[in-house]
mmCIF file of C-alpha atoms in Angstrom:
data_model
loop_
_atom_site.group_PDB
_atom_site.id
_atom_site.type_symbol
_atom_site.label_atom_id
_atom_site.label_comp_id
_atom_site.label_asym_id
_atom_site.label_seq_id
_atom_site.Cartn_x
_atom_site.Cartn_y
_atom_site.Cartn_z
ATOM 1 C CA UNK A 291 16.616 12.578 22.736
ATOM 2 C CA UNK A 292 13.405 13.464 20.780
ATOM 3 C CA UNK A 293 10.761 10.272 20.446
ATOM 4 C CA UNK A 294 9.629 9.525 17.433
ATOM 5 C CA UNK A 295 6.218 7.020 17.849
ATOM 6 C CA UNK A 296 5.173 5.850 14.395
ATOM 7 C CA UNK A 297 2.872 3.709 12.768
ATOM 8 C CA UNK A 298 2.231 2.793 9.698
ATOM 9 C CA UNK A 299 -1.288 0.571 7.944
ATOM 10 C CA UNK A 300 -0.460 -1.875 5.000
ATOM 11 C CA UNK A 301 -2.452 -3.161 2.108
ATOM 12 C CA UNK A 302 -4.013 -6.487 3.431
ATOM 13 C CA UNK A 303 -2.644 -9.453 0.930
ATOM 14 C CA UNK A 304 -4.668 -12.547 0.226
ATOM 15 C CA UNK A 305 -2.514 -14.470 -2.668
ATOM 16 C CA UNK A 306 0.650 -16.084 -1.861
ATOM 17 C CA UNK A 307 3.581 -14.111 -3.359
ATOM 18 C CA UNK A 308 2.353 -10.585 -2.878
ATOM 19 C CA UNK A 309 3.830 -8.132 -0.972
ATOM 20 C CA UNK A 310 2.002 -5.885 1.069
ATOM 21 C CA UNK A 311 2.936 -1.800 0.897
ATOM 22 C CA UNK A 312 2.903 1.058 2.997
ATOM 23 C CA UNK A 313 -0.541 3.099 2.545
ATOM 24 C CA UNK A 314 -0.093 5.222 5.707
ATOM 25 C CA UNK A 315 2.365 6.862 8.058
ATOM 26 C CA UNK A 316 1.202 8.048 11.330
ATOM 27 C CA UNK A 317 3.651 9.258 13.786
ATOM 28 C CA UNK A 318 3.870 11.628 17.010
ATOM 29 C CA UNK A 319 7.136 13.541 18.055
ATOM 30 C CA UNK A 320 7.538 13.670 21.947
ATOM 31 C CA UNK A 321 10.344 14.963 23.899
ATOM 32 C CA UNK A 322 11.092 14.572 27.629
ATOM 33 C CA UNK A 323 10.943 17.573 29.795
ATOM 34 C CA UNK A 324 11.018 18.325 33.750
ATOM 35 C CA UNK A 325 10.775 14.071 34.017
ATOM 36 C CA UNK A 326 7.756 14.344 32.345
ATOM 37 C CA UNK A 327 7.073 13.006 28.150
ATOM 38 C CA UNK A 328 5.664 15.927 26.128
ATOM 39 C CA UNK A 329 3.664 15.637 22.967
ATOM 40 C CA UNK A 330 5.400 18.249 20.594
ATOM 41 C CA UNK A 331 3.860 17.668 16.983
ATOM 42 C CA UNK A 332 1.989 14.526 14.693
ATOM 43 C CA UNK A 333 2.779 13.977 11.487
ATOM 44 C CA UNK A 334 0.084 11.940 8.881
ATOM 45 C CA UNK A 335 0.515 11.317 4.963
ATOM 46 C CA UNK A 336 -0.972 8.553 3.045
ATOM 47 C CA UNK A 337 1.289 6.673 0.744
ATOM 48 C CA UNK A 338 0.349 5.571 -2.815
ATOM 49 C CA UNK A 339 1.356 1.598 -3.462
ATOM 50 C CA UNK A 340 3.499 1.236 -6.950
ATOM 51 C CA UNK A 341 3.560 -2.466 -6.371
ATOM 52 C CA UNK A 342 -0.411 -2.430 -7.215
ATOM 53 C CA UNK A 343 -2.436 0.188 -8.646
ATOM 54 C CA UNK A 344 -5.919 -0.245 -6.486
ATOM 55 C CA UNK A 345 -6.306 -0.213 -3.070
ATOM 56 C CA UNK A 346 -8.819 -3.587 -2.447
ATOM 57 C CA UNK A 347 -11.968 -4.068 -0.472
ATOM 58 C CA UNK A 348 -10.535 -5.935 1.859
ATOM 59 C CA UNK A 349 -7.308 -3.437 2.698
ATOM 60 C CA UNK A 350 -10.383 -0.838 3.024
ATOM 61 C CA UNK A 351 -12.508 -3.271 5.360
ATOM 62 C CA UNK A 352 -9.796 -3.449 7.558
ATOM 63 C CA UNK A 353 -8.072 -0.055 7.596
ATOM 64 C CA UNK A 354 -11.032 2.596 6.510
ATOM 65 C CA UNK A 355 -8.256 3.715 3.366
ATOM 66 C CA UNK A 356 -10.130 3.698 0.179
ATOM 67 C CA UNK A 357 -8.695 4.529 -3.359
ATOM 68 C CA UNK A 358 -9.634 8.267 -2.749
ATOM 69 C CA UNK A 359 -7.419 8.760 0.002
ATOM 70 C CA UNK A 360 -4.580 7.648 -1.702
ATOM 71 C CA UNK A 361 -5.171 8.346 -5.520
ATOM 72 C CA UNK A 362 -2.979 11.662 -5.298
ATOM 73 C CA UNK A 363 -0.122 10.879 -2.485
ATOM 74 C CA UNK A 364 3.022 10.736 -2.583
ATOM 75 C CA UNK A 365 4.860 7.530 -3.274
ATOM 76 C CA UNK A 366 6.775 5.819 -0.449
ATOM 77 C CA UNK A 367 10.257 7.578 -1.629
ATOM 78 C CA UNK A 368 8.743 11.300 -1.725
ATOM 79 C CA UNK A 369 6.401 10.315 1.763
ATOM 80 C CA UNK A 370 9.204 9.246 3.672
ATOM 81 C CA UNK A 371 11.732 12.313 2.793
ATOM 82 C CA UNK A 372 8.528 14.658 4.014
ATOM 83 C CA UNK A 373 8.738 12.208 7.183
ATOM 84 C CA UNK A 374 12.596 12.493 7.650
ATOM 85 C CA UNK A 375 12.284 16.274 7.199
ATOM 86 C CA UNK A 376 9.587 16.017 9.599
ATOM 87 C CA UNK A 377 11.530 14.701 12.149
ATOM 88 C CA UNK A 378 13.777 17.891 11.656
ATOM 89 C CA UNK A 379 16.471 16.488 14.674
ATOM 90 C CA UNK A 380 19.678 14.028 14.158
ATOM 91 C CA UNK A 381 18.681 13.129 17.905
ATOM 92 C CA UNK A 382 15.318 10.956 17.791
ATOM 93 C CA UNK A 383 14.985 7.116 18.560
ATOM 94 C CA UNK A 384 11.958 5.810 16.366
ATOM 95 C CA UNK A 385 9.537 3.825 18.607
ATOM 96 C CA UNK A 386 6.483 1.560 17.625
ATOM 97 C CA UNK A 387 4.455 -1.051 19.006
ATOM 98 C CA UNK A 388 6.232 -3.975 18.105
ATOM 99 C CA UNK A 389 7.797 -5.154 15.336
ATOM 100 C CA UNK A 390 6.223 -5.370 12.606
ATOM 101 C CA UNK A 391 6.390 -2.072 10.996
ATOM 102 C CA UNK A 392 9.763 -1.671 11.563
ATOM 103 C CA UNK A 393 10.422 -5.243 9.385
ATOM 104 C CA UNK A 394 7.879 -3.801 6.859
ATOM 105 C CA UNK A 395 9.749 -0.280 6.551
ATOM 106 C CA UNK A 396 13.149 -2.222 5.790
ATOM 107 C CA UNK A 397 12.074 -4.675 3.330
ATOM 108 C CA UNK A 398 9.928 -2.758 1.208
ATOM 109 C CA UNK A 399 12.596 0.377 1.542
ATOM 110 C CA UNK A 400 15.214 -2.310 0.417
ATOM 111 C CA UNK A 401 12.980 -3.720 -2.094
ATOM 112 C CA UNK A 402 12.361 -0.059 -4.059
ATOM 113 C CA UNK A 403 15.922 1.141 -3.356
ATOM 114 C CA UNK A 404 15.468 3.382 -0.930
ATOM 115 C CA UNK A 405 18.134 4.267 1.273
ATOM 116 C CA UNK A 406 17.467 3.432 5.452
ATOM 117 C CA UNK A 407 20.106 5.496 7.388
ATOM 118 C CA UNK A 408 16.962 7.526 9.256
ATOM 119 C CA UNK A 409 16.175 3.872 10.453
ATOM 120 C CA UNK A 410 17.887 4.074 13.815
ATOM 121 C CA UNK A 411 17.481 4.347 17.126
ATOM 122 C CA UNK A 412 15.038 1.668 16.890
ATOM 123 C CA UNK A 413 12.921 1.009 20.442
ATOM 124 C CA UNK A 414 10.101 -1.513 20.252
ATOM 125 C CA UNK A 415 7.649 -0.409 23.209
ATOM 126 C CA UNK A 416 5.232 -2.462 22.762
ATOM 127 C CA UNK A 417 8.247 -5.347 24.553
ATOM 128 C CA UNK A 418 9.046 -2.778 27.105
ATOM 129 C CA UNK A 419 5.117 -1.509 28.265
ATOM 130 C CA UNK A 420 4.229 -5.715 28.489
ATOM 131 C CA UNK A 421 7.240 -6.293 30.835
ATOM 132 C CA UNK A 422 6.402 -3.207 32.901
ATOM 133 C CA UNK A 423 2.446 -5.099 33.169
ATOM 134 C CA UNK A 424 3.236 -7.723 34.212
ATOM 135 C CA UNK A 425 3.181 -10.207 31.331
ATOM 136 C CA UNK A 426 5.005 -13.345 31.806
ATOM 137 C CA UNK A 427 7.672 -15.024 29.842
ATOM 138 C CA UNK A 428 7.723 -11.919 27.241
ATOM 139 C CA UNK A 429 4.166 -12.064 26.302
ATOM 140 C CA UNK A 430 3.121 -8.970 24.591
ATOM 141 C CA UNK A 431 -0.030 -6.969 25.523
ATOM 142 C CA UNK A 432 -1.963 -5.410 22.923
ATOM 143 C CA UNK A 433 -2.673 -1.835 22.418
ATOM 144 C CA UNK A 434 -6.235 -1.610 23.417
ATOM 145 C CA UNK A 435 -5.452 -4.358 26.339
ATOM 146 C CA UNK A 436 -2.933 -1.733 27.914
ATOM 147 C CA UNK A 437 -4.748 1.508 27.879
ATOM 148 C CA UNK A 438 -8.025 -0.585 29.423
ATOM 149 C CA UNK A 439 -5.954 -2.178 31.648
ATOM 150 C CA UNK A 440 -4.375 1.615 32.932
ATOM 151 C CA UNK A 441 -8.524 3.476 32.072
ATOM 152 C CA UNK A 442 -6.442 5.219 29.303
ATOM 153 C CA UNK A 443 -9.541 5.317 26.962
ATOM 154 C CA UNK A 444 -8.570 5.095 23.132
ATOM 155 C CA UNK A 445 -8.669 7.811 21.279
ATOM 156 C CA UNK A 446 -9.457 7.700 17.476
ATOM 157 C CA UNK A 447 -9.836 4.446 15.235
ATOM 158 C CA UNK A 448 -7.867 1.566 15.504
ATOM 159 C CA UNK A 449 -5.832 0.306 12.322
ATOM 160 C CA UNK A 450 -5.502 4.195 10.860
ATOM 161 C CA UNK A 451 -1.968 4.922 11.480
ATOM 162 C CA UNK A 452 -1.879 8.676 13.491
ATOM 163 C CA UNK A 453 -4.563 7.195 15.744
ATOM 164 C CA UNK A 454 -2.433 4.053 16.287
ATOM 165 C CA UNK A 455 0.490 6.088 16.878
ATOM 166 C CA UNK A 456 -1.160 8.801 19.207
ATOM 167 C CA UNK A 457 -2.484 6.342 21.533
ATOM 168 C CA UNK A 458 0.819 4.660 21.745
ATOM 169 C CA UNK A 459 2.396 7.811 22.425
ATOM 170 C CA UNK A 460 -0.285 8.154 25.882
ATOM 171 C CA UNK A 461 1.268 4.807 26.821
ATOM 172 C CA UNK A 462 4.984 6.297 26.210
ATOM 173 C CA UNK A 463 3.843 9.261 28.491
ATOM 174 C CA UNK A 464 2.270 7.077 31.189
ATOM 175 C CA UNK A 465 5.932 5.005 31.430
ATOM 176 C CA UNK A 466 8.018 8.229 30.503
ATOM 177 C CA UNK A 467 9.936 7.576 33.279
ATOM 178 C CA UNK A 468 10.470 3.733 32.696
ATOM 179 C CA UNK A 469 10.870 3.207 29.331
ATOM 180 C CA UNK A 470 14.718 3.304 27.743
ATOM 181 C CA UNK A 471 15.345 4.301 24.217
ATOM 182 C CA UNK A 472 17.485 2.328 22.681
ATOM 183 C CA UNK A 473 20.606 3.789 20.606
ATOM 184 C CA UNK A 474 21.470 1.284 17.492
ATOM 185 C CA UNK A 475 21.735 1.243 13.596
ATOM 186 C CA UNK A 476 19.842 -0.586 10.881
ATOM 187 C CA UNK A 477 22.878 -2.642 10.472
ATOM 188 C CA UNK A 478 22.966 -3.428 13.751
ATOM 189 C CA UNK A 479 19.389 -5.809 12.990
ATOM 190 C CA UNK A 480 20.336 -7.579 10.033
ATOM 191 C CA UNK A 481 17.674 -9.800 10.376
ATOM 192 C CA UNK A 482 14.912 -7.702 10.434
ATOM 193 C CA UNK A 483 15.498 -6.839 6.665
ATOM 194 C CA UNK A 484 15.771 -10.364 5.684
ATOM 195 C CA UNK A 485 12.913 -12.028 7.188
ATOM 196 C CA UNK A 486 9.177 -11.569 7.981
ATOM 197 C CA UNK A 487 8.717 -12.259 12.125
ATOM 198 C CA UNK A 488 5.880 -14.625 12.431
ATOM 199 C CA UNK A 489 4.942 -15.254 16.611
ATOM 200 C CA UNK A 490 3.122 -18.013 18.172
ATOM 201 C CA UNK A 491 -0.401 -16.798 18.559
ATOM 202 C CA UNK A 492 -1.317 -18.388 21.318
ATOM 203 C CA UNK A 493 -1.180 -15.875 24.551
ATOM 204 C CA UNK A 494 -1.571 -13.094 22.337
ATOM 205 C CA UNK A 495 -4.733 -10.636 23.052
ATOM 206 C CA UNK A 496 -7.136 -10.295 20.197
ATOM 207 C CA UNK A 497 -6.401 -6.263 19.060
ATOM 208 C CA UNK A 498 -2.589 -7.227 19.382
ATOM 209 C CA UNK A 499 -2.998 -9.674 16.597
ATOM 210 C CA UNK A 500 -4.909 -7.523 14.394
ATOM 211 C CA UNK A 501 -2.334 -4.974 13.898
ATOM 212 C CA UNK A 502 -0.970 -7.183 11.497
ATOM 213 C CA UNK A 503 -1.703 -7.547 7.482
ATOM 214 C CA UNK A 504 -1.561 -11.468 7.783
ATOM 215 C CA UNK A 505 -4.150 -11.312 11.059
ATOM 216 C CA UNK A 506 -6.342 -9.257 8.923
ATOM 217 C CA UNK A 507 -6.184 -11.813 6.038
ATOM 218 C CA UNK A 508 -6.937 -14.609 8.645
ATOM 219 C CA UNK A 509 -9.909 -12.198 10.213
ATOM 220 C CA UNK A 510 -11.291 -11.722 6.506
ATOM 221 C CA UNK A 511 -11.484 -14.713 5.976
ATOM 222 C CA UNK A 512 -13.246 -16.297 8.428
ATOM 223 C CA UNK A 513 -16.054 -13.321 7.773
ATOM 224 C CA UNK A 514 -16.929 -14.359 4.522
ATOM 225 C CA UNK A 515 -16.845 -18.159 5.861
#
């Protein structure tokens, strides 16, 4: 089965109400060969938000997108068919680094109409990686965290979505041989496309939290404080 590692960046919210929309897709295909993961293609597109025209300072501050970038992409229904076609296999398992962007793929997909069978074969590595280091009573490691912790060093920017994606994807290799990809259906997670997953805090490492538009809000915030 072909691995699909995505990520995607959001535009950061600061009212209550709004809803934050995909700007980016960042993803890495992978297959497994002679016991060993294989990086086989990447795949990048910005999306254009419909829900707002301009892309803010703040969603810029905290993901480097700017208005330019996405002034002449695709909306979210024409980006994600270039994804799907992208993907080119009926075999793939779609992996990212916790949830998050998988709950932000099915609301706003059910929100504009847009049809989720591709959304299957869900796997949530970032659950799997934190068990296999060690972290206690399902804590989950961060992304930088991990590949310090293993002298993986990180390649790219963090918060743009192929560099996101990519260094997830040199995690995937490292536990290749460890990690299970999970066969299931978007019906199968009815809850993820009725509620937003909000986790304690508490034990969580610093770029872990950060992956998330509400963290940035928070971060934002206490800048201009």
């Amino acid at each position: 089965m072909i691995a699909i590692i995505y990520d995607l960046e959001m535009t950061v919210t600061r009212r209550k109400g709004q809803i934050s929309e995909i700007i980016e897709i960042g993803a890495v295909k992978l297959t497994h060969s002679e016991g060993k993961a294989v990086i086989l293609d990447t795949f990048q597109t910005f999306v254009k938000p419909t829900l707002t025209s301009r892309i803010t300072g703040d969603t810029t501050s905290f993901t480097g997108i700017s208005q330019q970038d996405i002034i002449h992409a695709d909306e979210l229904p024409a980006a994600l068919e270039r994804f799907v076609a992208w993907i080119d296999t009926e075999e793939y398992a779609l992996c990212s680094w916790g949830r998050d962007d998988k709950v932000q793929f099915t609301k706003e997909c059910r929100l504009k109409k847009i049809p989720l069978r591709w959304l299957k074969n869900y796997t949530d590595v970032q659950q799997q990686i934190s068990t296999m280091m060690g972290r206690p009573n399902k804590q989950q490691i961060g992304l930088k965290t991990a590949l310090e912790e293993l002298n993986l060093p990180f390649v790219g920017s963090h918060h743009r979505a192929l560099d996101d994606a990519y260094n997830t994807a040199l995690l995937y290799i490292h536990f290749a041989d460890k990690i299970s990809l999970h066969q299931n259906r978007t019906t199968d997670h009815a809850a993820y496309e009725s509620e937003i997953y909000y986790k304690d805090t508490s034990n969580d490492d610093e770029d872990s939290l950060a992956n998330s538009p509400f963290a940035a809000l928070q971060r934002l915030k206490n800048d201009t404080e």
